[in-house]
mmCIF file with all atom_site columns, C-alpha atoms and ligand atoms in Angstrom:
data_model
loop_
_atom_site.group_PDB
_atom_site.id
_atom_site.type_symbol
_atom_site.label_atom_id
_atom_site.label_alt_id
_atom_site.label_comp_id
_atom_site.label_asym_id
_atom_site.label_entity_id
_atom_site.label_seq_id
_atom_site.pdbx_PDB_ins_code
_atom_site.Cartn_x
_atom_site.Cartn_y
_atom_site.Cartn_z
_atom_site.occupancy
_atom_site.B_iso_or_equiv
_atom_site.pdbx_formal_charge
_atom_site.auth_seq_id
_atom_site.auth_comp_id
_atom_site.auth_asym_id
_atom_site.auth_atom_id
_atom_site.pdbx_PDB_model_num
ATOM   1   C CA  . MET A 1 1   ? 0.000   0.000  0.000   1.00 60.00 ? 1   MET A CA  1
ATOM   2   C CA  . THR A 1 2   ? 1.344   3.494  -0.852  1.00 67.00 ? 2   THR A CA  1
ATOM   3   C CA  . PRO A 1 3   ? 2.057   5.493  2.325   1.00 73.00 ? 3   PRO A CA  1
ATOM   4   C CA  . ASP A 1 4   ? -0.206  8.500  2.868   1.00 82.00 ? 4   ASP A CA  1
ATOM   5   C CA  . PRO A 1 5   ? 1.953   11.580 2.069   1.00 83.00 ? 5   PRO A CA  1
ATOM   6   C CA  . PHE A 1 6   ? -0.199  13.638 4.439   1.00 86.00 ? 6   PHE A CA  1
ATOM   7   C CA  . SER A 1 7   ? -0.001  11.343 7.481   1.00 82.00 ? 7   SER A CA  1
ATOM   8   C CA  . ALA A 1 8   ? 2.461   13.724 9.196   1.00 83.00 ? 8   ALA A CA  1
ATOM   9   C CA  . LYS A 1 9   ? -0.300  16.313 9.366   1.00 84.00 ? 9   LYS A CA  1
ATOM   10  C CA  . VAL A 1 10  ? -2.096  14.539 12.193  1.00 84.00 ? 10  VAL A CA  1
ATOM   11  C CA  . PRO A 1 11  ? -0.684  14.636 15.747  1.00 83.00 ? 11  PRO A CA  1
ATOM   12  C CA  . ASP A 1 12  ? 0.303   11.429 17.548  1.00 77.00 ? 12  ASP A CA  1
ATOM   13  C CA  . ALA A 1 13  ? -2.299  8.717  17.467  1.00 68.00 ? 13  ALA A CA  1
ATOM   14  C CA  . GLY A 1 14  ? -2.408  8.860  21.283  1.00 71.00 ? 14  GLY A CA  1
ATOM   15  C CA  . SER A 1 15  ? -4.106  12.271 21.252  1.00 83.00 ? 15  SER A CA  1
ATOM   16  C CA  . ALA A 1 16  ? -7.454  12.405 23.008  1.00 89.00 ? 16  ALA A CA  1
ATOM   17  C CA  . MET A 1 17  ? -8.581  15.345 20.880  1.00 92.00 ? 17  MET A CA  1
ATOM   18  C CA  . VAL A 1 18  ? -11.795 15.025 18.921  1.00 94.00 ? 18  VAL A CA  1
ATOM   19  C CA  . PRO A 1 19  ? -10.887 13.901 15.371  1.00 93.00 ? 19  PRO A CA  1
ATOM   20  C CA  . VAL A 1 20  ? -12.241 17.081 13.777  1.00 95.00 ? 20  VAL A CA  1
ATOM   21  C CA  . LEU A 1 21  ? -9.573  19.064 15.647  1.00 95.00 ? 21  LEU A CA  1
ATOM   22  C CA  . ALA A 1 22  ? -6.769  16.509 15.486  1.00 93.00 ? 22  ALA A CA  1
ATOM   23  C CA  . GLU A 1 23  ? -7.176  16.033 11.746  1.00 93.00 ? 23  GLU A CA  1
ATOM   24  C CA  . ARG A 1 24  ? -7.577  19.683 10.798  1.00 96.00 ? 24  ARG A CA  1
ATOM   25  C CA  . TRP A 1 25  ? -4.782  21.334 8.889   1.00 97.00 ? 25  TRP A CA  1
ATOM   26  C CA  . SER A 1 26  ? -4.490  24.151 6.372   1.00 98.00 ? 26  SER A CA  1
ATOM   27  C CA  . PRO A 1 27  ? -4.030  22.791 2.851   1.00 98.00 ? 27  PRO A CA  1
ATOM   28  C CA  . ARG A 1 28  ? -3.098  24.778 -0.233  1.00 98.00 ? 28  ARG A CA  1
ATOM   29  C CA  . GLY A 1 29  ? -4.346  22.136 -2.643  1.00 98.00 ? 29  GLY A CA  1
ATOM   30  C CA  . PHE A 1 30  ? -8.020  22.811 -3.291  1.00 98.00 ? 30  PHE A CA  1
ATOM   31  C CA  . ASP A 1 31  ? -10.225 21.019 -5.799  1.00 98.00 ? 31  ASP A CA  1
ATOM   32  C CA  . PRO A 1 32  ? -11.193 23.551 -8.501  1.00 98.00 ? 32  PRO A CA  1
ATOM   33  C CA  . SER A 1 33  ? -14.174 21.438 -9.522  1.00 98.00 ? 33  SER A CA  1
ATOM   34  C CA  . HIS A 1 34  ? -15.818 21.649 -6.102  1.00 98.00 ? 34  HIS A CA  1
ATOM   35  C CA  . VAL A 1 35  ? -18.698 24.085 -5.912  1.00 98.00 ? 35  VAL A CA  1
ATOM   36  C CA  . MET A 1 36  ? -19.837 25.561 -2.609  1.00 98.00 ? 36  MET A CA  1
ATOM   37  C CA  . ASP A 1 37  ? -23.593 25.116 -2.405  1.00 98.00 ? 37  ASP A CA  1
ATOM   38  C CA  . GLU A 1 38  ? -25.788 27.643 -0.628  1.00 98.00 ? 38  GLU A CA  1
ATOM   39  C CA  . PRO A 1 39  ? -26.982 25.436 2.274   1.00 98.00 ? 39  PRO A CA  1
ATOM   40  C CA  . THR A 1 40  ? -23.397 24.463 3.125   1.00 98.00 ? 40  THR A CA  1
ATOM   41  C CA  . LEU A 1 41  ? -22.232 28.057 2.969   1.00 98.00 ? 41  LEU A CA  1
ATOM   42  C CA  . ALA A 1 42  ? -25.154 29.120 5.166   1.00 98.00 ? 42  ALA A CA  1
ATOM   43  C CA  . CYS A 1 43  ? -24.257 26.408 7.675   1.00 98.00 ? 43  CYS A CA  1
ATOM   44  C CA  . LEU A 1 44  ? -20.635 27.617 7.868   1.00 98.00 ? 44  LEU A CA  1
ATOM   45  C CA  . LEU A 1 45  ? -21.772 31.179 8.461   1.00 99.00 ? 45  LEU A CA  1
ATOM   46  C CA  . GLU A 1 46  ? -24.259 30.028 11.079  1.00 98.00 ? 46  GLU A CA  1
ATOM   47  C CA  . ALA A 1 47  ? -21.443 28.332 12.972  1.00 98.00 ? 47  ALA A CA  1
ATOM   48  C CA  . ALA A 1 48  ? -19.671 31.714 13.078  1.00 99.00 ? 48  ALA A CA  1
ATOM   49  C CA  . GLN A 1 49  ? -22.909 33.538 13.922  1.00 98.00 ? 49  GLN A CA  1
ATOM   50  C CA  . TRP A 1 50  ? -23.470 31.433 17.047  1.00 98.00 ? 50  TRP A CA  1
ATOM   51  C CA  . SER A 1 51  ? -19.961 31.873 18.350  1.00 98.00 ? 51  SER A CA  1
ATOM   52  C CA  . PRO A 1 52  ? -19.630 33.614 21.747  1.00 98.00 ? 52  PRO A CA  1
ATOM   53  C CA  . SER A 1 53  ? -18.517 37.248 21.905  1.00 98.00 ? 53  SER A CA  1
ATOM   54  C CA  . ALA A 1 54  ? -17.910 39.886 24.557  1.00 97.00 ? 54  ALA A CA  1
ATOM   55  C CA  . SER A 1 55  ? -21.310 41.146 25.824  1.00 96.00 ? 55  SER A CA  1
ATOM   56  C CA  . ASN A 1 56  ? -22.773 39.362 22.798  1.00 97.00 ? 56  ASN A CA  1
ATOM   57  C CA  . SER A 1 57  ? -21.477 42.282 20.714  1.00 96.00 ? 57  SER A CA  1
ATOM   58  C CA  . GLN A 1 58  ? -20.971 40.026 17.634  1.00 98.00 ? 58  GLN A CA  1
ATOM   59  C CA  . PRO A 1 59  ? -18.317 42.383 16.252  1.00 98.00 ? 59  PRO A CA  1
ATOM   60  C CA  . TRP A 1 60  ? -17.815 40.547 12.981  1.00 98.00 ? 60  TRP A CA  1
ATOM   61  C CA  . ARG A 1 61  ? -18.758 40.892 9.349   1.00 98.00 ? 61  ARG A CA  1
ATOM   62  C CA  . PHE A 1 62  ? -18.170 38.216 6.717   1.00 98.00 ? 62  PHE A CA  1
ATOM   63  C CA  . LEU A 1 63  ? -17.670 39.358 3.149   1.00 98.00 ? 63  LEU A CA  1
ATOM   64  C CA  . VAL A 1 64  ? -18.600 36.231 1.206   1.00 98.00 ? 64  VAL A CA  1
ATOM   65  C CA  . THR A 1 65  ? -17.448 35.487 -2.338  1.00 98.00 ? 65  THR A CA  1
ATOM   66  C CA  . VAL A 1 66  ? -17.700 32.273 -4.344  1.00 98.00 ? 66  VAL A CA  1
ATOM   67  C CA  . ARG A 1 67  ? -15.403 31.147 -7.140  1.00 98.00 ? 67  ARG A CA  1
ATOM   68  C CA  . GLY A 1 68  ? -16.354 32.206 -10.650 1.00 98.00 ? 68  GLY A CA  1
ATOM   69  C CA  . THR A 1 69  ? -17.655 35.655 -9.709  1.00 98.00 ? 69  THR A CA  1
ATOM   70  C CA  . PRO A 1 70  ? -16.139 39.141 -10.127 1.00 98.00 ? 70  PRO A CA  1
ATOM   71  C CA  . GLU A 1 71  ? -16.174 39.632 -6.339  1.00 98.00 ? 71  GLU A CA  1
ATOM   72  C CA  . PHE A 1 72  ? -14.172 36.429 -5.809  1.00 98.00 ? 72  PHE A CA  1
ATOM   73  C CA  . ASP A 1 73  ? -11.654 37.640 -8.402  1.00 98.00 ? 73  ASP A CA  1
ATOM   74  C CA  . ALA A 1 74  ? -11.390 40.963 -6.557  1.00 98.00 ? 74  ALA A CA  1
ATOM   75  C CA  . VAL A 1 75  ? -10.498 39.150 -3.328  1.00 98.00 ? 75  VAL A CA  1
ATOM   76  C CA  . VAL A 1 76  ? -7.941  37.043 -5.220  1.00 98.00 ? 76  VAL A CA  1
ATOM   77  C CA  . ARG A 1 77  ? -6.340  40.259 -6.542  1.00 98.00 ? 77  ARG A CA  1
ATOM   78  C CA  . SER A 1 78  ? -5.965  41.516 -2.982  1.00 98.00 ? 78  SER A CA  1
ATOM   79  C CA  . LEU A 1 79  ? -3.920  38.455 -1.967  1.00 98.00 ? 79  LEU A CA  1
ATOM   80  C CA  . ALA A 1 80  ? -0.185  38.636 -1.422  1.00 98.00 ? 80  ALA A CA  1
ATOM   81  C CA  . GLY A 1 81  ? 2.550   36.497 -2.999  1.00 95.00 ? 81  GLY A CA  1
ATOM   82  C CA  . ALA A 1 82  ? 2.014   32.750 -3.072  1.00 96.00 ? 82  ALA A CA  1
ATOM   83  C CA  . ASN A 1 83  ? -1.542  33.095 -1.757  1.00 98.00 ? 83  ASN A CA  1
ATOM   84  C CA  . GLN A 1 84  ? -2.488  34.216 -5.276  1.00 97.00 ? 84  GLN A CA  1
ATOM   85  C CA  . VAL A 1 85  ? -1.194  30.906 -6.647  1.00 97.00 ? 85  VAL A CA  1
ATOM   86  C CA  . TRP A 1 86  ? -3.275  28.422 -4.676  1.00 98.00 ? 86  TRP A CA  1
ATOM   87  C CA  . ALA A 1 87  ? -6.250  30.309 -3.224  1.00 98.00 ? 87  ALA A CA  1
ATOM   88  C CA  . PRO A 1 88  ? -8.061  30.798 -6.593  1.00 98.00 ? 88  PRO A CA  1
ATOM   89  C CA  . HIS A 1 89  ? -8.965  27.081 -6.468  1.00 98.00 ? 89  HIS A CA  1
ATOM   90  C CA  . ALA A 1 90  ? -10.842 27.415 -3.182  1.00 98.00 ? 90  ALA A CA  1
ATOM   91  C CA  . SER A 1 91  ? -14.619 27.200 -3.510  1.00 98.00 ? 91  SER A CA  1
ATOM   92  C CA  . CYS A 1 92  ? -15.152 30.410 -1.612  1.00 98.00 ? 92  CYS A CA  1
ATOM   93  C CA  . LEU A 1 93  ? -13.102 33.209 -0.111  1.00 99.00 ? 93  LEU A CA  1
ATOM   94  C CA  . ILE A 1 94  ? -14.559 34.876 2.939   1.00 99.00 ? 94  ILE A CA  1
ATOM   95  C CA  . VAL A 1 95  ? -13.044 38.119 4.141   1.00 99.00 ? 95  VAL A CA  1
ATOM   96  C CA  . ALA A 1 96  ? -13.463 38.014 7.912   1.00 99.00 ? 96  ALA A CA  1
ATOM   97  C CA  . CYS A 1 97  ? -13.719 41.524 9.310   1.00 98.00 ? 97  CYS A CA  1
ATOM   98  C CA  . ARG A 1 98  ? -13.933 42.907 12.789  1.00 98.00 ? 98  ARG A CA  1
ATOM   99  C CA  . VAL A 1 99  ? -16.123 45.824 13.784  1.00 98.00 ? 99  VAL A CA  1
ATOM   100 C CA  . MET A 1 100 ? -13.915 48.140 15.778  1.00 96.00 ? 100 MET A CA  1
ATOM   101 C CA  . SER A 1 101 ? -16.454 50.374 17.524  1.00 95.00 ? 101 SER A CA  1
ATOM   102 C CA  . ASP A 1 102 ? -20.105 50.213 18.554  1.00 92.00 ? 102 ASP A CA  1
ATOM   103 C CA  . ASP A 1 103 ? -22.945 52.521 17.461  1.00 89.00 ? 103 ASP A CA  1
ATOM   104 C CA  . ARG A 1 104 ? -21.932 55.115 20.079  1.00 91.00 ? 104 ARG A CA  1
ATOM   105 C CA  . GLY A 1 105 ? -18.268 55.093 19.065  1.00 91.00 ? 105 GLY A CA  1
ATOM   106 C CA  . GLY A 1 106 ? -17.183 52.938 22.003  1.00 93.00 ? 106 GLY A CA  1
ATOM   107 C CA  . LEU A 1 107 ? -14.173 50.719 21.370  1.00 95.00 ? 107 LEU A CA  1
ATOM   108 C CA  . LEU A 1 108 ? -15.044 47.034 20.977  1.00 97.00 ? 108 LEU A CA  1
ATOM   109 C CA  . ARG A 1 109 ? -11.994 45.869 22.876  1.00 97.00 ? 109 ARG A CA  1
ATOM   110 C CA  . TRP A 1 110 ? -12.319 42.153 22.215  1.00 98.00 ? 110 TRP A CA  1
ATOM   111 C CA  . SER A 1 111 ? -13.388 42.353 18.569  1.00 98.00 ? 111 SER A CA  1
ATOM   112 C CA  . ALA A 1 112 ? -10.258 40.658 17.191  1.00 98.00 ? 112 ALA A CA  1
ATOM   113 C CA  . TYR A 1 113 ? -10.553 37.914 19.780  1.00 98.00 ? 113 TYR A CA  1
ATOM   114 C CA  . ASP A 1 114 ? -14.251 37.449 19.034  1.00 98.00 ? 114 ASP A CA  1
ATOM   115 C CA  . LEU A 1 115 ? -13.692 37.328 15.284  1.00 98.00 ? 115 LEU A CA  1
ATOM   116 C CA  . GLY A 1 116 ? -10.922 34.747 15.662  1.00 98.00 ? 116 GLY A CA  1
ATOM   117 C CA  . GLN A 1 117 ? -13.213 32.593 17.730  1.00 98.00 ? 117 GLN A CA  1
ATOM   118 C CA  . ALA A 1 118 ? -16.011 32.894 15.167  1.00 99.00 ? 118 ALA A CA  1
ATOM   119 C CA  . VAL A 1 119 ? -13.624 31.831 12.385  1.00 99.00 ? 119 VAL A CA  1
ATOM   120 C CA  . ALA A 1 120 ? -12.508 28.903 14.540  1.00 98.00 ? 120 ALA A CA  1
ATOM   121 C CA  . CYS A 1 121 ? -16.151 27.791 14.834  1.00 98.00 ? 121 CYS A CA  1
ATOM   122 C CA  . LEU A 1 122 ? -16.617 28.158 11.071  1.00 98.00 ? 122 LEU A CA  1
ATOM   123 C CA  . THR A 1 123 ? -13.455 26.092 10.574  1.00 98.00 ? 123 THR A CA  1
ATOM   124 C CA  . VAL A 1 124 ? -14.626 23.255 12.814  1.00 98.00 ? 124 VAL A CA  1
ATOM   125 C CA  . GLN A 1 125 ? -17.996 23.257 11.052  1.00 98.00 ? 125 GLN A CA  1
ATOM   126 C CA  . ALA A 1 126 ? -16.299 23.108 7.653   1.00 98.00 ? 126 ALA A CA  1
ATOM   127 C CA  . GLU A 1 127 ? -14.042 20.250 8.737   1.00 98.00 ? 127 GLU A CA  1
ATOM   128 C CA  . SER A 1 128 ? -16.977 18.303 10.091  1.00 98.00 ? 128 SER A CA  1
ATOM   129 C CA  . LEU A 1 129 ? -18.631 18.642 6.672   1.00 98.00 ? 129 LEU A CA  1
ATOM   130 C CA  . GLY A 1 130 ? -15.531 17.226 4.979   1.00 98.00 ? 130 GLY A CA  1
ATOM   131 C CA  . LEU A 1 131 ? -14.264 20.608 3.799   1.00 98.00 ? 131 LEU A CA  1
ATOM   132 C CA  . SER A 1 132 ? -10.944 22.320 4.497   1.00 98.00 ? 132 SER A CA  1
ATOM   133 C CA  . VAL A 1 133 ? -10.084 25.851 5.550   1.00 98.00 ? 133 VAL A CA  1
ATOM   134 C CA  . HIS A 1 134 ? -6.944  27.912 5.063   1.00 98.00 ? 134 HIS A CA  1
ATOM   135 C CA  . GLN A 1 135 ? -6.774  31.376 6.602   1.00 98.00 ? 135 GLN A CA  1
ATOM   136 C CA  . MET A 1 136 ? -4.638  34.141 5.116   1.00 98.00 ? 136 MET A CA  1
ATOM   137 C CA  . GLY A 1 137 ? -3.283  37.274 6.698   1.00 98.00 ? 137 GLY A CA  1
ATOM   138 C CA  . GLY A 1 138 ? -1.358  37.934 3.494   1.00 98.00 ? 138 GLY A CA  1
ATOM   139 C CA  . PHE A 1 139 ? -3.650  40.302 1.641   1.00 98.00 ? 139 PHE A CA  1
ATOM   140 C CA  . SER A 1 140 ? -4.070  44.020 1.098   1.00 98.00 ? 140 SER A CA  1
ATOM   141 C CA  . VAL A 1 141 ? -6.576  45.603 3.470   1.00 98.00 ? 141 VAL A CA  1
ATOM   142 C CA  . GLU A 1 142 ? -6.509  48.740 1.282   1.00 97.00 ? 142 GLU A CA  1
ATOM   143 C CA  . ALA A 1 143 ? -7.391  46.728 -1.839  1.00 98.00 ? 143 ALA A CA  1
ATOM   144 C CA  . ILE A 1 144 ? -10.388 45.204 -0.068  1.00 98.00 ? 144 ILE A CA  1
ATOM   145 C CA  . HIS A 1 145 ? -11.556 48.648 1.083   1.00 97.00 ? 145 HIS A CA  1
ATOM   146 C CA  . GLU A 1 146 ? -11.090 50.001 -2.442  1.00 97.00 ? 146 GLU A CA  1
ATOM   147 C CA  . ASP A 1 147 ? -13.119 47.246 -4.076  1.00 98.00 ? 147 ASP A CA  1
ATOM   148 C CA  . PHE A 1 148 ? -15.824 46.737 -1.436  1.00 98.00 ? 148 PHE A CA  1
ATOM   149 C CA  . ASP A 1 149 ? -18.066 49.038 0.514   1.00 97.00 ? 149 ASP A CA  1
ATOM   150 C CA  . LEU A 1 150 ? -17.601 47.777 4.068   1.00 97.00 ? 150 LEU A CA  1
ATOM   151 C CA  . GLY A 1 151 ? -18.162 50.810 6.249   1.00 89.00 ? 151 GLY A CA  1
ATOM   152 C CA  . ALA A 1 152 ? -15.725 52.908 8.228   1.00 80.00 ? 152 ALA A CA  1
ATOM   153 C CA  . SER A 1 153 ? -15.223 50.937 11.422  1.00 93.00 ? 153 SER A CA  1
ATOM   154 C CA  . VAL A 1 154 ? -15.044 47.562 9.691   1.00 97.00 ? 154 VAL A CA  1
ATOM   155 C CA  . GLU A 1 155 ? -11.513 46.185 9.423   1.00 98.00 ? 155 GLU A CA  1
ATOM   156 C CA  . PRO A 1 156 ? -10.714 43.131 7.263   1.00 98.00 ? 156 PRO A CA  1
ATOM   157 C CA  . LEU A 1 157 ? -8.435  40.880 9.324   1.00 98.00 ? 157 LEU A CA  1
ATOM   158 C CA  . VAL A 1 158 ? -8.145  37.610 7.461   1.00 98.00 ? 158 VAL A CA  1
ATOM   159 C CA  . VAL A 1 159 ? -9.200  35.978 4.203   1.00 99.00 ? 159 VAL A CA  1
ATOM   160 C CA  . VAL A 1 160 ? -10.626 32.509 4.797   1.00 99.00 ? 160 VAL A CA  1
ATOM   161 C CA  . ALA A 1 161 ? -10.346 30.031 1.934   1.00 99.00 ? 161 ALA A CA  1
ATOM   162 C CA  . VAL A 1 162 ? -12.831 27.155 2.134   1.00 99.00 ? 162 VAL A CA  1
ATOM   163 C CA  . GLY A 1 163 ? -13.035 24.244 -0.242  1.00 98.00 ? 163 GLY A CA  1
ATOM   164 C CA  . ARG A 1 164 ? -12.455 20.563 -0.827  1.00 98.00 ? 164 ARG A CA  1
ATOM   165 C CA  . PHE A 1 165 ? -8.912  19.339 -0.273  1.00 98.00 ? 165 PHE A CA  1
ATOM   166 C CA  . ASP A 1 166 ? -7.277  17.917 -3.385  1.00 98.00 ? 166 ASP A CA  1
ATOM   167 C CA  . PRO A 1 167 ? -4.319  15.662 -2.533  1.00 96.00 ? 167 PRO A CA  1
ATOM   168 C CA  . ASP A 1 168 ? -3.274  15.679 -6.207  1.00 96.00 ? 168 ASP A CA  1
ATOM   169 C CA  . ALA A 1 169 ? -3.438  19.435 -6.673  1.00 97.00 ? 169 ALA A CA  1
ATOM   170 C CA  . ASP A 1 170 ? -0.947  20.851 -9.136  1.00 94.00 ? 170 ASP A CA  1
ATOM   171 C CA  . LEU A 1 171 ? 1.142   23.043 -6.825  1.00 97.00 ? 171 LEU A CA  1
ATOM   172 C CA  . PRO A 1 172 ? 4.548   24.585 -7.540  1.00 96.00 ? 172 PRO A CA  1
ATOM   173 C CA  . GLU A 1 173 ? 7.442   22.594 -6.033  1.00 96.00 ? 173 GLU A CA  1
ATOM   174 C CA  . ASP A 1 174 ? 7.975   24.786 -2.939  1.00 95.00 ? 174 ASP A CA  1
ATOM   175 C CA  . LEU A 1 175 ? 4.291   24.719 -2.021  1.00 96.00 ? 175 LEU A CA  1
ATOM   176 C CA  . ARG A 1 176 ? 4.073   20.979 -2.694  1.00 95.00 ? 176 ARG A CA  1
ATOM   177 C CA  . GLU A 1 177 ? 6.874   20.388 -0.180  1.00 94.00 ? 177 GLU A CA  1
ATOM   178 C CA  . ARG A 1 178 ? 5.143   22.502 2.440   1.00 94.00 ? 178 ARG A CA  1
ATOM   179 C CA  . GLU A 1 179 ? 1.882   20.718 1.732   1.00 95.00 ? 179 GLU A CA  1
ATOM   180 C CA  . SER A 1 180 ? 3.116   17.367 3.000   1.00 92.00 ? 180 SER A CA  1
ATOM   181 C CA  . ALA A 1 181 ? 5.582   18.702 5.616   1.00 94.00 ? 181 ALA A CA  1
ATOM   182 C CA  . PRO A 1 182 ? 4.822   17.632 9.178   1.00 93.00 ? 182 PRO A CA  1
ATOM   183 C CA  . ARG A 1 183 ? 2.864   20.074 11.287  1.00 93.00 ? 183 ARG A CA  1
ATOM   184 C CA  . ASP A 1 184 ? 4.774   21.151 14.332  1.00 93.00 ? 184 ASP A CA  1
ATOM   185 C CA  . ARG A 1 185 ? 3.901   22.898 17.551  1.00 95.00 ? 185 ARG A CA  1
ATOM   186 C CA  . ARG A 1 186 ? 5.686   24.156 20.642  1.00 96.00 ? 186 ARG A CA  1
ATOM   187 C CA  . ALA A 1 187 ? 5.591   21.580 23.428  1.00 94.00 ? 187 ALA A CA  1
ATOM   188 C CA  . LEU A 1 188 ? 2.866   22.061 26.014  1.00 94.00 ? 188 LEU A CA  1
ATOM   189 C CA  . SER A 1 189 ? 5.658   22.603 28.561  1.00 96.00 ? 189 SER A CA  1
ATOM   190 C CA  . GLU A 1 190 ? 6.640   25.727 26.585  1.00 97.00 ? 190 GLU A CA  1
ATOM   191 C CA  . ILE A 1 191 ? 3.189   27.261 26.338  1.00 98.00 ? 191 ILE A CA  1
ATOM   192 C CA  . VAL A 1 192 ? 1.536   26.238 29.580  1.00 98.00 ? 192 VAL A CA  1
ATOM   193 C CA  . VAL A 1 193 ? 2.332   28.310 32.654  1.00 98.00 ? 193 VAL A CA  1
ATOM   194 C CA  . ASP A 1 194 ? 1.711   26.348 35.816  1.00 97.00 ? 194 ASP A CA  1
ATOM   195 C CA  . GLY A 1 195 ? -0.205  28.626 38.157  1.00 97.00 ? 195 GLY A CA  1
ATOM   196 C CA  . ARG A 1 196 ? 1.448   27.060 41.201  1.00 97.00 ? 196 ARG A CA  1
ATOM   197 C CA  . GLU A 1 197 ? 4.896   27.981 39.912  1.00 96.00 ? 197 GLU A CA  1
ATOM   198 C CA  . ALA A 1 198 ? 3.989   31.430 38.564  1.00 97.00 ? 198 ALA A CA  1
ATOM   199 C CA  . LEU A 1 199 ? 2.182   32.591 41.710  1.00 98.00 ? 199 LEU A CA  1
ATOM   200 C CA  . ARG A 1 200 ? 4.182   35.379 43.365  1.00 97.00 ? 200 ARG A CA  1
ATOM   201 C CA  . SER A 1 201 ? 4.718   34.607 47.008  1.00 89.00 ? 201 SER A CA  1
HETATM 202 C C1  . LIG B 2 .   ? -4.195  34.857 11.119  1.00 68.18 ? 1   LIG B C1  1
HETATM 203 C C2  . LIG B 2 .   ? -3.570  33.851 10.180  1.00 68.18 ? 1   LIG B C2  1
HETATM 204 C C3  . LIG B 2 .   ? -2.904  34.289 9.048   1.00 68.18 ? 1   LIG B C3  1
HETATM 205 C C4  . LIG B 2 .   ? -2.362  33.360 8.144   1.00 68.18 ? 1   LIG B C4  1
HETATM 206 N N1  . LIG B 2 .   ? -1.809  33.805 6.973   1.00 68.18 ? 1   LIG B N1  1
HETATM 207 C C5  . LIG B 2 .   ? -1.431  32.911 6.036   1.00 68.18 ? 1   LIG B C5  1
HETATM 208 C C6  . LIG B 2 .   ? -1.056  33.348 4.742   1.00 68.18 ? 1   LIG B C6  1
HETATM 209 O O1  . LIG B 2 .   ? -1.100  34.544 4.388   1.00 68.18 ? 1   LIG B O1  1
HETATM 210 N N2  . LIG B 2 .   ? -0.677  32.401 3.838   1.00 68.18 ? 1   LIG B N2  1
HETATM 211 C C7  . LIG B 2 .   ? -0.660  31.070 4.146   1.00 68.18 ? 1   LIG B C7  1
HETATM 212 O O2  . LIG B 2 .   ? -0.323  30.256 3.271   1.00 68.18 ? 1   LIG B O2  1
HETATM 213 N N3  . LIG B 2 .   ? -1.041  30.626 5.359   1.00 68.18 ? 1   LIG B N3  1
HETATM 214 C C8  . LIG B 2 .   ? -1.443  31.506 6.307   1.00 68.18 ? 1   LIG B C8  1
HETATM 215 N N4  . LIG B 2 .   ? -1.892  31.069 7.530   1.00 68.18 ? 1   LIG B N4  1
HETATM 216 C C9  . LIG B 2 .   ? -1.905  29.629 7.834   1.00 68.18 ? 1   LIG B C9  1
HETATM 217 C C10 . LIG B 2 .   ? -0.849  29.289 8.890   1.00 68.18 ? 1   LIG B C10 1
HETATM 218 O O3  . LIG B 2 .   ? 0.434   29.387 8.326   1.00 68.18 ? 1   LIG B O3  1
HETATM 219 C C11 . LIG B 2 .   ? -1.129  27.891 9.446   1.00 68.18 ? 1   LIG B C11 1
HETATM 220 O O4  . LIG B 2 .   ? -2.370  27.877 10.109  1.00 68.18 ? 1   LIG B O4  1
HETATM 221 C C12 . LIG B 2 .   ? -0.032  27.452 10.423  1.00 68.18 ? 1   LIG B C12 1
HETATM 222 O O5  . LIG B 2 .   ? 1.188   27.290 9.755   1.00 68.18 ? 1   LIG B O5  1
HETATM 223 C C13 . LIG B 2 .   ? -0.377  26.162 11.137  1.00 68.18 ? 1   LIG B C13 1
HETATM 224 O O6  . LIG B 2 .   ? -0.643  25.148 10.185  1.00 68.18 ? 1   LIG B O6  1
HETATM 225 P P1  . LIG B 2 .   ? -1.977  24.291 10.255  1.00 68.18 ? 1   LIG B P1  1
HETATM 226 O O7  . LIG B 2 .   ? -3.140  25.241 10.166  1.00 68.18 ? 1   LIG B O7  1
HETATM 227 O O8  . LIG B 2 .   ? -1.901  23.367 9.078   1.00 68.18 ? 1   LIG B O8  1
HETATM 228 O O9  . LIG B 2 .   ? -1.981  23.579 11.566  1.00 68.18 ? 1   LIG B O9  1
HETATM 229 C C14 . LIG B 2 .   ? -2.434  31.967 8.435   1.00 68.18 ? 1   LIG B C14 1
HETATM 230 C C15 . LIG B 2 .   ? -3.114  31.539 9.585   1.00 68.18 ? 1   LIG B C15 1
HETATM 231 C C16 . LIG B 2 .   ? -3.686  32.455 10.439  1.00 68.18 ? 1   LIG B C16 1
HETATM 232 C C17 . LIG B 2 .   ? -4.455  31.956 11.653  1.00 68.18 ? 1   LIG B C17 1
#
């Protein structure tokens, strides 16, 4: 049997994580024949909609574009560098934006946090439907503002590519190598601060 070139993407088999989290990763190979249907797209957005947020402020806006439309092409044009190579094959590109201030001009302090959490929910929903997600910070915020009417206190933070993973996608050599490279993370010992040790006496 041919070994799975993407097996290094999944953490150790001993992980107790739910499979949808353990098996998630951010591919660049998307299937250009996959079409995002409306009910699926609505379900992804609903997952974001029902995410928690500070004081239920829901400080997010999702600019939705599907492949094969002028608005999708405008988002593609805003992408930086290699993102322009692979992202056009995604089924949809969603520009996830945070709302920076409320109706009275008050700062929505946790808006970036809330938006990130909403995108995480959308991602888990997509994965559980057999789709893949790849977020991109590499894009021009100015280009998005130029091409789309988003409102003054709305800031695009990330472009979210959603589609069906294609293991045989035709990627340039450097991207192909990264595609099957193992995922790595800092050890828990590096990122977890034990309260007992950190407590000032
Ligand atoms: C806010 C944010 C910005 C990112 N920007 C890019 C990007 O511009 N281009 C890209 O190829 N990947 C981008 N990524 C994907 C990360 O590189 C990726 O999530 C990380 O390397 C971990 O890999 P994994 O998602 O497969 O576990 C971004 C991810 C996040 C959350």
